[in-house]
PDB file of C-alpha atoms and ligand atoms in Angstrom:
ATOM      1  CA  MET U 288     -18.263  -9.342 -39.280  1.00 95.00           C
ATOM      2  CA  GLN U 289     -21.325  -8.584 -37.280  1.00 98.00           C
ATOM      3  CA  GLN U 290     -24.481  -7.914 -39.826  1.00 98.00           C
ATOM      4  CA  LEU U 291     -26.731  -5.073 -39.026  1.00 98.00           C
ATOM      5  CA  SER U 292     -29.722  -3.715 -39.963  1.00 98.00           C
ATOM      6  CA  VAL U 293     -29.811  -0.707 -42.178  1.00 98.00           C
ATOM      7  CA  ARG U 294     -30.511   1.187 -39.668  1.00 98.00           C
ATOM      8  CA  LEU U 295     -28.127   0.413 -37.211  1.00 98.00           C
ATOM      9  CA  GLU U 296     -25.683   0.393 -40.129  1.00 98.00           C
ATOM     10  CA  SER U 297     -26.364   3.575 -40.380  1.00 98.00           C
ATOM     11  CA  VAL U 298     -25.177   4.378 -36.819  1.00 98.00           C
ATOM     12  CA  PHE U 299     -22.423   2.498 -36.784  1.00 98.00           C
ATOM     13  CA  GLU U 300     -21.016   4.769 -40.136  1.00 98.00           C
ATOM     14  CA  LEU U 301     -21.840   7.898 -37.705  1.00 98.00           C
ATOM     15  CA  VAL U 302     -19.627   5.939 -34.987  1.00 98.00           C
ATOM     16  CA  ARG U 303     -17.097   5.294 -37.015  1.00 98.00           C
ATOM     17  CA  GLU U 304     -17.080   9.111 -38.659  1.00 98.00           C
ATOM     18  CA  SER U 305     -17.053  10.188 -35.114  1.00 98.00           C
ATOM     19  CA  ARG U 306     -13.525   8.043 -33.982  1.00 98.00           C
ATOM     20  CA  THR U 307     -12.129  10.239 -37.175  1.00 97.00           C
ATOM     21  CA  SER U 308     -11.693  12.976 -34.988  1.00 96.00           C
ATOM     22  CA  LEU U 309     -11.029  11.574 -31.493  1.00 98.00           C
ATOM     23  CA  GLY U 310      -7.935   9.398 -30.429  1.00 96.00           C
ATOM     24  CA  ARG U 311      -8.828   5.793 -29.826  1.00 97.00           C
ATOM     25  CA  GLY U 312     -11.231   4.968 -27.003  1.00 98.00           C
ATOM     26  CA  ARG U 313     -14.244   3.175 -25.650  1.00 98.00           C
ATOM     27  CA  VAL U 314     -17.731   3.025 -27.134  1.00 98.00           C
ATOM     28  CA  ILE U 315     -20.455   3.532 -24.897  1.00 98.00           C
ATOM     29  CA  ASP U 316     -24.284   2.057 -26.224  1.00 98.00           C
ATOM     30  CA  ILE U 317     -27.119   2.823 -24.278  1.00 98.00           C
ATOM     31  CA  GLY U 318     -29.902   0.392 -24.299  1.00 98.00           C
ATOM     32  CA  SER U 319     -27.528  -2.120 -26.066  1.00 98.00           C
ATOM     33  CA  ASP U 320     -30.325  -4.338 -25.942  1.00 98.00           C
ATOM     34  CA  HIS U 321     -28.562  -7.078 -28.328  1.00 97.00           C
ATOM     35  CA  GLY U 322     -25.039  -5.217 -28.074  1.00 98.00           C
ATOM     36  CA  PHE U 323     -24.563  -5.966 -32.040  1.00 98.00           C
ATOM     37  CA  LEU U 324     -23.477  -2.671 -32.487  1.00 98.00           C
ATOM     38  CA  SER U 325     -20.717  -3.200 -29.905  1.00 98.00           C
ATOM     39  CA  VAL U 326     -19.409  -6.252 -31.125  1.00 98.00           C
ATOM     40  CA  ARG U 327     -19.150  -4.888 -34.647  1.00 98.00           C
ATOM     41  CA  CYS U 328     -17.272  -1.801 -33.303  1.00 98.00           C
ATOM     42  CA  LEU U 329     -15.203  -3.928 -31.672  1.00 98.00           C
ATOM     43  CA  GLU U 330     -14.525  -6.147 -34.894  1.00 98.00           C
ATOM     44  CA  GLU U 331     -13.983  -2.767 -36.878  1.00 98.00           C
ATOM     45  CA  GLY U 332     -11.262  -1.202 -34.324  1.00 97.00           C
ATOM     46  CA  VAL U 333     -13.589   1.922 -34.068  1.00 98.00           C
ATOM     47  CA  SER U 334     -13.122   0.842 -30.359  1.00 98.00           C
ATOM     48  CA  ASP U 335     -11.298  -0.509 -27.968  1.00 97.00           C
ATOM     49  CA  HIS U 336     -13.087  -1.364 -25.105  1.00 98.00           C
ATOM     50  CA  ALA U 337     -17.180  -1.693 -25.432  1.00 98.00           C
ATOM     51  CA  VAL U 338     -19.190  -0.516 -22.311  1.00 98.00           C
ATOM     52  CA  CYS U 339     -23.199  -1.606 -23.045  1.00 98.00           C
ATOM     53  CA  THR U 340     -25.924  -0.639 -20.535  1.00 98.00           C
ATOM     54  CA  ASP U 341     -29.207  -1.352 -20.639  1.00 98.00           C
ATOM     55  CA  ILE U 342     -32.198  -0.797 -17.674  1.00 98.00           C
ATOM     56  CA  HIS U 343     -33.021  -4.653 -17.915  1.00 98.00           C
ATOM     57  CA  GLU U 344     -31.173  -7.485 -17.096  1.00 98.00           C
ATOM     58  CA  ALA U 345     -32.292  -9.728 -19.933  1.00 98.00           C
ATOM     59  CA  PRO U 346     -31.128  -7.591 -22.748  1.00 98.00           C
ATOM     60  CA  ALA U 347     -28.023  -7.040 -20.587  1.00 98.00           C
ATOM     61  CA  GLN U 348     -27.292 -10.415 -20.878  1.00 98.00           C
ATOM     62  CA  LYS U 349     -27.942 -10.488 -24.658  1.00 98.00           C
ATOM     63  CA  SER U 350     -25.069  -8.201 -24.627  1.00 98.00           C
ATOM     64  CA  ARG U 351     -23.002 -10.277 -22.559  1.00 98.00           C
ATOM     65  CA  SER U 352     -23.538 -13.284 -24.782  1.00 98.00           C
ATOM     66  CA  SER U 353     -23.267 -11.183 -28.256  1.00 98.00           C
ATOM     67  CA  LEU U 354     -19.674 -10.106 -26.850  1.00 98.00           C
ATOM     68  CA  ILE U 355     -18.142 -13.435 -25.398  1.00 98.00           C
ATOM     69  CA  MET U 356     -19.251 -15.484 -28.516  1.00 98.00           C
ATOM     70  CA  ALA U 357     -17.650 -12.651 -30.703  1.00 98.00           C
ATOM     71  CA  GLY U 358     -14.278 -13.094 -28.267  1.00 98.00           C
ATOM     72  CA  PHE U 359     -14.022  -9.356 -26.893  1.00 98.00           C
ATOM     73  CA  LYS U 360     -14.795 -11.134 -23.205  1.00 98.00           C
ATOM     74  CA  ASP U 361     -11.592  -9.045 -21.936  1.00 98.00           C
ATOM     75  CA  LYS U 362     -12.660  -5.806 -24.036  1.00 98.00           C
ATOM     76  CA  CYS U 363     -16.192  -5.369 -22.364  1.00 98.00           C
ATOM     77  CA  THR U 364     -17.703  -3.942 -20.026  1.00 98.00           C
ATOM     78  CA  VAL U 365     -22.155  -4.467 -19.280  1.00 98.00           C
ATOM     79  CA  LYS U 366     -23.759  -2.547 -16.704  1.00 98.00           C
ATOM     80  CA  VAL U 367     -27.539  -3.045 -15.525  1.00 98.00           C
ATOM     81  CA  THR U 368     -28.454   1.001 -14.616  1.00 98.00           C
ATOM     82  CA  ASP U 369     -30.386   3.632 -15.984  1.00 98.00           C
ATOM     83  CA  GLY U 370     -28.713   5.406 -19.031  1.00 98.00           C
ATOM     84  CA  MET U 371     -25.214   5.716 -17.574  1.00 98.00           C
ATOM     85  CA  ASP U 372     -25.848   6.418 -14.508  1.00 98.00           C
ATOM     86  CA  GLY U 373     -22.493   5.030 -12.618  1.00 97.00           C
ATOM     87  CA  ILE U 374     -19.846   5.267 -15.561  1.00 98.00           C
ATOM     88  CA  GLU U 375     -18.038   7.900 -16.048  1.00 97.00           C
ATOM     89  CA  LEU U 376     -17.119   9.401 -19.195  1.00 98.00           C
ATOM     90  CA  GLN U 377     -13.277   9.573 -20.148  1.00 98.00           C
ATOM     91  CA  PRO U 378     -11.634  11.457 -22.990  1.00 98.00           C
ATOM     92  CA  ASN U 379     -12.247   9.628 -26.274  1.00 98.00           C
ATOM     93  CA  ASP U 380     -15.466   7.687 -25.457  1.00 98.00           C
ATOM     94  CA  ILE U 381     -17.976   7.845 -28.249  1.00 98.00           C
ATOM     95  CA  VAL U 382     -22.060   7.904 -26.402  1.00 98.00           C
ATOM     96  CA  VAL U 383     -24.585   5.917 -28.805  1.00 98.00           C
ATOM     97  CA  THR U 384     -28.220   5.978 -27.974  1.00 98.00           C
ATOM     98  CA  ALA U 385     -30.362   4.186 -30.333  1.00 98.00           C
ATOM     99  CA  GLY U 386     -33.606   3.121 -31.027  1.00 98.00           C
ATOM    100  CA  MET U 387     -34.983   4.762 -27.838  1.00 98.00           C
ATOM    101  CA  GLY U 388     -37.808   7.746 -27.624  1.00 98.00           C
ATOM    102  CA  GLY U 389     -37.107  10.788 -28.002  1.00 98.00           C
ATOM    103  CA  LEU U 390     -38.190  12.439 -24.010  1.00 98.00           C
ATOM    104  CA  ASN U 391     -35.455   8.867 -22.639  1.00 98.00           C
ATOM    105  CA  ILE U 392     -32.604   9.943 -24.900  1.00 98.00           C
ATOM    106  CA  ILE U 393     -33.366  13.576 -23.669  1.00 98.00           C
ATOM    107  CA  ASP U 394     -33.613  12.390 -20.045  1.00 98.00           C
ATOM    108  CA  ILE U 395     -30.130   9.990 -20.093  1.00 98.00           C
ATOM    109  CA  PHE U 396     -28.168  13.270 -21.831  1.00 98.00           C
ATOM    110  CA  THR U 397     -29.831  15.681 -19.061  1.00 98.00           C
ATOM    111  CA  ARG U 398     -28.005  13.410 -16.637  1.00 98.00           C
ATOM    112  CA  ILE U 399     -25.008  12.863 -18.712  1.00 98.00           C
ATOM    113  CA  THR U 400     -24.476  16.626 -19.237  1.00 98.00           C
ATOM    114  CA  ASP U 401     -25.184  17.478 -15.900  1.00 98.00           C
ATOM    115  CA  ASN U 402     -22.668  14.895 -14.217  1.00 97.00           C
ATOM    116  CA  THR U 403     -19.778  15.478 -16.578  1.00 98.00           C
ATOM    117  CA  GLU U 404     -17.298  18.592 -16.412  1.00 98.00           C
ATOM    118  CA  ASP U 405     -17.256  20.519 -19.710  1.00 98.00           C
ATOM    119  CA  LYS U 406     -13.856  19.472 -20.879  1.00 98.00           C
ATOM    120  CA  ILE U 407     -14.100  16.310 -20.547  1.00 98.00           C
ATOM    121  CA  LEU U 408     -17.634  16.309 -22.779  1.00 98.00           C
ATOM    122  CA  LYS U 409     -15.765  18.243 -25.515  1.00 98.00           C
ATOM    123  CA  ASP U 410     -13.413  15.284 -26.193  1.00 98.00           C
ATOM    124  CA  CYS U 411     -16.140  12.985 -26.409  1.00 98.00           C
ATOM    125  CA  GLY U 412     -18.560  12.240 -29.500  1.00 98.00           C
ATOM    126  CA  PHE U 413     -22.348  11.372 -29.213  1.00 99.00           C
ATOM    127  CA  VAL U 414     -23.910   9.481 -31.368  1.00 99.00           C
ATOM    128  CA  VAL U 415     -28.350   9.806 -31.460  1.00 99.00           C
ATOM    129  CA  GLN U 416     -30.899   7.567 -33.173  1.00 98.00           C
ATOM    130  CA  SER U 417     -34.716   8.722 -31.980  1.00 98.00           C
ATOM    131  CA  GLN U 418     -37.593   6.702 -32.176  1.00 98.00           C
ATOM    132  CA  LYS U 419     -39.688   9.375 -31.909  1.00 96.00           C
ATOM    133  CA  SER U 420     -40.531  13.185 -30.966  1.00 97.00           C
ATOM    134  CA  THR U 421     -36.776  14.118 -33.186  1.00 97.00           C
ATOM    135  CA  HIS U 422     -37.422  17.937 -32.607  1.00 96.00           C
ATOM    136  CA  LEU U 423     -37.138  17.998 -29.319  1.00 97.00           C
ATOM    137  CA  VAL U 424     -34.342  16.102 -29.002  1.00 98.00           C
ATOM    138  CA  ARG U 425     -32.504  18.196 -31.731  1.00 98.00           C
ATOM    139  CA  ARG U 426     -33.918  21.753 -29.528  1.00 98.00           C
ATOM    140  CA  PHE U 427     -32.813  19.960 -26.643  1.00 98.00           C
ATOM    141  CA  PHE U 428     -28.853  19.674 -27.781  1.00 98.00           C
ATOM    142  CA  ALA U 429     -28.870  22.921 -29.456  1.00 98.00           C
ATOM    143  CA  LYS U 430     -30.314  24.317 -25.850  1.00 98.00           C
ATOM    144  CA  ASN U 431     -27.500  22.121 -24.010  1.00 98.00           C
ATOM    145  CA  GLY U 432     -24.459  23.282 -26.317  1.00 98.00           C
ATOM    146  CA  TYR U 433     -24.304  20.005 -28.586  1.00 98.00           C
ATOM    147  CA  ARG U 434     -23.724  20.900 -32.731  1.00 98.00           C
ATOM    148  CA  ILE U 435     -25.307  18.552 -34.787  1.00 98.00           C
ATOM    149  CA  ALA U 436     -22.212  18.104 -36.912  1.00 98.00           C
ATOM    150  CA  ASP U 437     -24.058  15.775 -39.144  1.00 98.00           C
ATOM    151  CA  GLU U 438     -27.177  14.045 -39.646  1.00 98.00           C
ATOM    152  CA  THR U 439     -28.037  11.211 -42.258  1.00 98.00           C
ATOM    153  CA  VAL U 440     -31.286   9.416 -43.339  1.00 98.00           C
ATOM    154  CA  CYS U 441     -31.723   6.198 -44.257  1.00 98.00           C
ATOM    155  CA  LYS U 442     -34.745   3.738 -44.827  1.00 98.00           C
ATOM    156  CA  ASP U 443     -35.165   0.489 -42.966  1.00 98.00           C
ATOM    157  CA  ARG U 444     -37.857  -2.181 -44.168  1.00 98.00           C
ATOM    158  CA  GLY U 445     -40.086   0.887 -45.371  1.00 97.00           C
ATOM    159  CA  PHE U 446     -39.347   2.914 -42.367  1.00 98.00           C
ATOM    160  CA  PHE U 447     -37.344   6.523 -42.280  1.00 98.00           C
ATOM    161  CA  TYR U 448     -34.660   6.947 -39.832  1.00 98.00           C
ATOM    162  CA  ASN U 449     -32.584   9.328 -38.884  1.00 97.00           C
ATOM    163  CA  VAL U 450     -28.607   9.887 -36.926  1.00 98.00           C
ATOM    164  CA  MET U 451     -27.059  12.698 -35.754  1.00 98.00           C
ATOM    165  CA  ARG U 452     -23.810  12.360 -34.592  1.00 98.00           C
ATOM    166  CA  LEU U 453     -23.195  15.540 -32.122  1.00 98.00           C
ATOM    167  CA  GLU U 454     -20.265  17.077 -30.708  1.00 98.00           C
ATOM    168  CA  TYR U 455     -20.164  19.537 -27.314  1.00 98.00           C
ATOM    169  CA  THR U 456     -18.925  22.722 -27.628  1.00 98.00           C
ATOM    170  CA  GLY U 457     -21.026  24.287 -24.249  1.00 98.00           C
ATOM    171  CA  SER U 458     -22.554  27.379 -26.253  1.00 98.00           C
ATOM    172  CA  PRO U 459     -26.222  27.377 -26.181  1.00 98.00           C
ATOM    173  CA  TYR U 460     -28.043  28.358 -30.115  1.00 98.00           C
ATOM    174  CA  GLU U 461     -31.378  27.987 -31.641  1.00 97.00           C
ATOM    175  CA  LEU U 462     -32.739  25.957 -33.796  1.00 97.00           C
ATOM    176  CA  SER U 463     -35.967  27.552 -36.740  1.00 95.00           C
ATOM    177  CA  VAL U 464     -39.006  25.816 -35.994  1.00 94.00           C
ATOM    178  CA  ARG U 465     -37.915  24.185 -39.347  1.00 95.00           C
ATOM    179  CA  GLN U 466     -34.653  22.842 -38.481  1.00 97.00           C
ATOM    180  CA  SER U 467     -35.906  21.476 -35.354  1.00 96.00           C
ATOM    181  CA  TYR U 468     -38.386  18.963 -37.430  1.00 96.00           C
ATOM    182  CA  TYR U 469     -36.217  18.681 -40.910  1.00 97.00           C
ATOM    183  CA  GLY U 470     -32.581  18.992 -38.993  1.00 98.00           C
ATOM    184  CA  PRO U 471     -29.848  21.947 -39.740  1.00 98.00           C
ATOM    185  CA  CYS U 472     -27.765  19.113 -41.577  1.00 98.00           C
ATOM    186  CA  LEU U 473     -30.292  17.312 -43.489  1.00 98.00           C
ATOM    187  CA  LEU U 474     -31.490  20.472 -44.665  1.00 98.00           C
ATOM    188  CA  THR U 475     -28.239  21.209 -46.899  1.00 98.00           C
ATOM    189  CA  LYS U 476     -27.885  17.766 -48.620  1.00 98.00           C
ATOM    190  CA  GLU U 477     -29.928  16.987 -51.986  1.00 96.00           C
ATOM    191  CA  ASP U 478     -29.148  12.792 -52.026  1.00 97.00           C
ATOM    192  CA  GLU U 479     -32.300  11.414 -53.384  1.00 98.00           C
ATOM    193  CA  LEU U 480     -33.097   9.810 -49.829  1.00 98.00           C
ATOM    194  CA  THR U 481     -33.245  12.896 -48.368  1.00 98.00           C
ATOM    195  CA  LYS U 482     -35.285  14.299 -50.997  1.00 98.00           C
ATOM    196  CA  GLU U 483     -38.083  11.598 -50.214  1.00 98.00           C
ATOM    197  CA  TYR U 484     -37.585  11.607 -46.299  1.00 98.00           C
ATOM    198  CA  PHE U 485     -38.625  15.356 -46.914  1.00 97.00           C
ATOM    199  CA  ALA U 486     -41.532  14.564 -49.327  1.00 97.00           C
ATOM    200  CA  HIS U 487     -42.419  12.355 -46.350  1.00 97.00           C
ATOM    201  CA  LEU U 488     -42.146  14.746 -43.407  1.00 96.00           C
ATOM    202  CA  ASP U 489     -44.079  17.788 -45.773  1.00 95.00           C
ATOM    203  CA  GLU U 490     -47.320  14.615 -46.126  1.00 95.00           C
ATOM    204  CA  ILE U 491     -47.107  14.053 -42.362  1.00 94.00           C
ATOM    205  CA  PHE U 492     -46.701  17.944 -41.357  1.00 93.00           C
ATOM    206  CA  ALA U 493     -49.479  19.051 -44.198  1.00 91.00           C
ATOM    207  CA  VAL U 494     -52.072  16.874 -42.022  1.00 92.00           C
ATOM    208  CA  ARG U 495     -50.811  17.847 -38.654  1.00 90.00           C
ATOM    209  CA  ALA U 496     -50.762  21.583 -39.234  1.00 89.00           C
ATOM    210  CA  ARG U 497     -54.610  21.650 -38.986  1.00 88.00           C
ATOM    211  CA  GLY U 498     -53.845  21.402 -35.091  1.00 90.00           C
ATOM    212  CA  ASP U 499     -50.766  22.392 -33.988  1.00 90.00           C
ATOM    213  CA  GLU U 500     -49.669  26.374 -34.936  1.00 89.00           C
ATOM    214  CA  ASP U 501     -45.921  25.704 -34.525  1.00 86.00           C
ATOM    215  CA  ILE U 502     -46.050  23.243 -37.599  1.00 91.00           C
ATOM    216  CA  ARG U 503     -48.619  26.098 -39.426  1.00 90.00           C
ATOM    217  CA  LYS U 504     -46.527  28.208 -39.132  1.00 84.00           C
ATOM    218  CA  MET U 505     -43.439  26.783 -40.213  1.00 86.00           C
ATOM    219  CA  LEU U 506     -44.908  25.766 -43.545  1.00 85.00           C
ATOM    220  CA  GLU U 507     -46.244  29.294 -44.162  1.00 82.00           C
ATOM    221  CA  GLU U 508     -42.575  30.403 -43.930  1.00 76.00           C
TER     222      GLU U 508
HETATM  223  C1  SAM I 828     -35.426  -0.839 -29.107  1.00 52.40           C
HETATM  224  S1  SAM I 828     -33.829  -1.706 -27.818  1.00 52.40           S
HETATM  225  C2  SAM I 828     -32.621  -0.796 -29.068  1.00 52.40           C
HETATM  226  C3  SAM I 828     -31.443  -1.737 -28.552  1.00 52.40           C
HETATM  227  C4  SAM I 828     -30.408  -0.821 -30.044  1.00 52.40           C
HETATM  228  N1  SAM I 828     -29.730   0.106 -29.256  1.00 52.40           N
HETATM  229  C5  SAM I 828     -30.625  -0.814 -31.335  1.00 52.40           C
HETATM  230  O1  SAM I 828     -31.332   0.838 -31.655  1.00 52.40           O
HETATM  231  O2  SAM I 828     -31.179  -2.140 -32.251  1.00 52.40           O
HETATM  232  C6  SAM I 828     -34.044  -0.329 -26.640  1.00 52.40           C
HETATM  233  C7  SAM I 828     -33.022  -0.828 -25.296  1.00 52.40           C
HETATM  234  O3  SAM I 828     -33.135   0.449 -24.680  1.00 52.40           O
HETATM  235  C8  SAM I 828     -33.310  -0.317 -23.330  1.00 52.40           C
HETATM  236  N2  SAM I 828     -33.661   1.166 -22.379  1.00 52.40           N
HETATM  237  C9  SAM I 828     -34.436   1.817 -22.190  1.00 52.40           C
HETATM  238  N3  SAM I 828     -34.398   2.803 -21.633  1.00 52.40           N
HETATM  239  C10 SAM I 828     -33.700   2.583 -21.074  1.00 52.40           C
HETATM  240  C11 SAM I 828     -32.469   3.372 -19.819  1.00 52.40           C
HETATM  241  N4  SAM I 828     -33.196   4.600 -19.482  1.00 52.40           N
HETATM  242  N5  SAM I 828     -31.387   3.592 -19.747  1.00 52.40           N
HETATM  243  C12 SAM I 828     -30.762   2.104 -20.453  1.00 52.40           C
HETATM  244  N6  SAM I 828     -31.273   0.927 -21.633  1.00 52.40           N
HETATM  245  C13 SAM I 828     -32.742   1.485 -21.703  1.00 52.40           C
HETATM  246  C14 SAM I 828     -34.362  -1.341 -23.309  1.00 52.40           C
HETATM  247  O4  SAM I 828     -34.482  -2.133 -22.151  1.00 52.40           O
HETATM  248  C15 SAM I 828     -33.887  -1.945 -24.853  1.00 52.40           C
HETATM  249  O5  SAM I 828     -33.037  -3.061 -24.756  1.00 52.40           O
END
């Protein structure tokens, strides 16, 4: 079984969760690098076929090697491209972007949303783990009609990461400032790790509030 880091294991768990409400289908791993997530999805039957994309040839080659070594030569497609450019979304696809910056993720999903019919988007799942600018990522998805169906937090080698599972509804909505920074789903959770994560965010925002009016207002609410 392909071993994953704590962070990627959390991503995998939400991909698995996403599959429970969809039929059999592909996993499209954008920015796949080593391709480990796709290998694990194929091993566990969470996807029938893995599509890996990477903007650079060297990581795409790593994905290709991992998938071939794991015996999935006939169940994978690896493409060097920006985001999902040149790949058409199909019903039951699960699109994953993990380990990338928030602005890059927003750019990738702007094109996916613009280039795909609503009825196809509604039949797909989306799992996103951004390294930074996560509040902007949440606002983008709200504004573009993606519901945050679940969100989890994990701690990997001393760093917190959060992972979102999204569904496209086509109905835009607004998030409060607090929801965009802390996550509407995470705000409903009461487990110890989420509490620890929020205490960590509280400390960061207490400092940032000095120069950021948005954050100052949120802390005063
Ligand atoms: C830090 S790695 C993350 C790899 C893996 N997804 C993970 O979470 O462990 C980011 C990868 O995304 C690729 N990448 C960055 N921007 C991209 C884009 N716009 N489209 C496709 N791949 C991209 C990089 O080349 C790199 O291999």
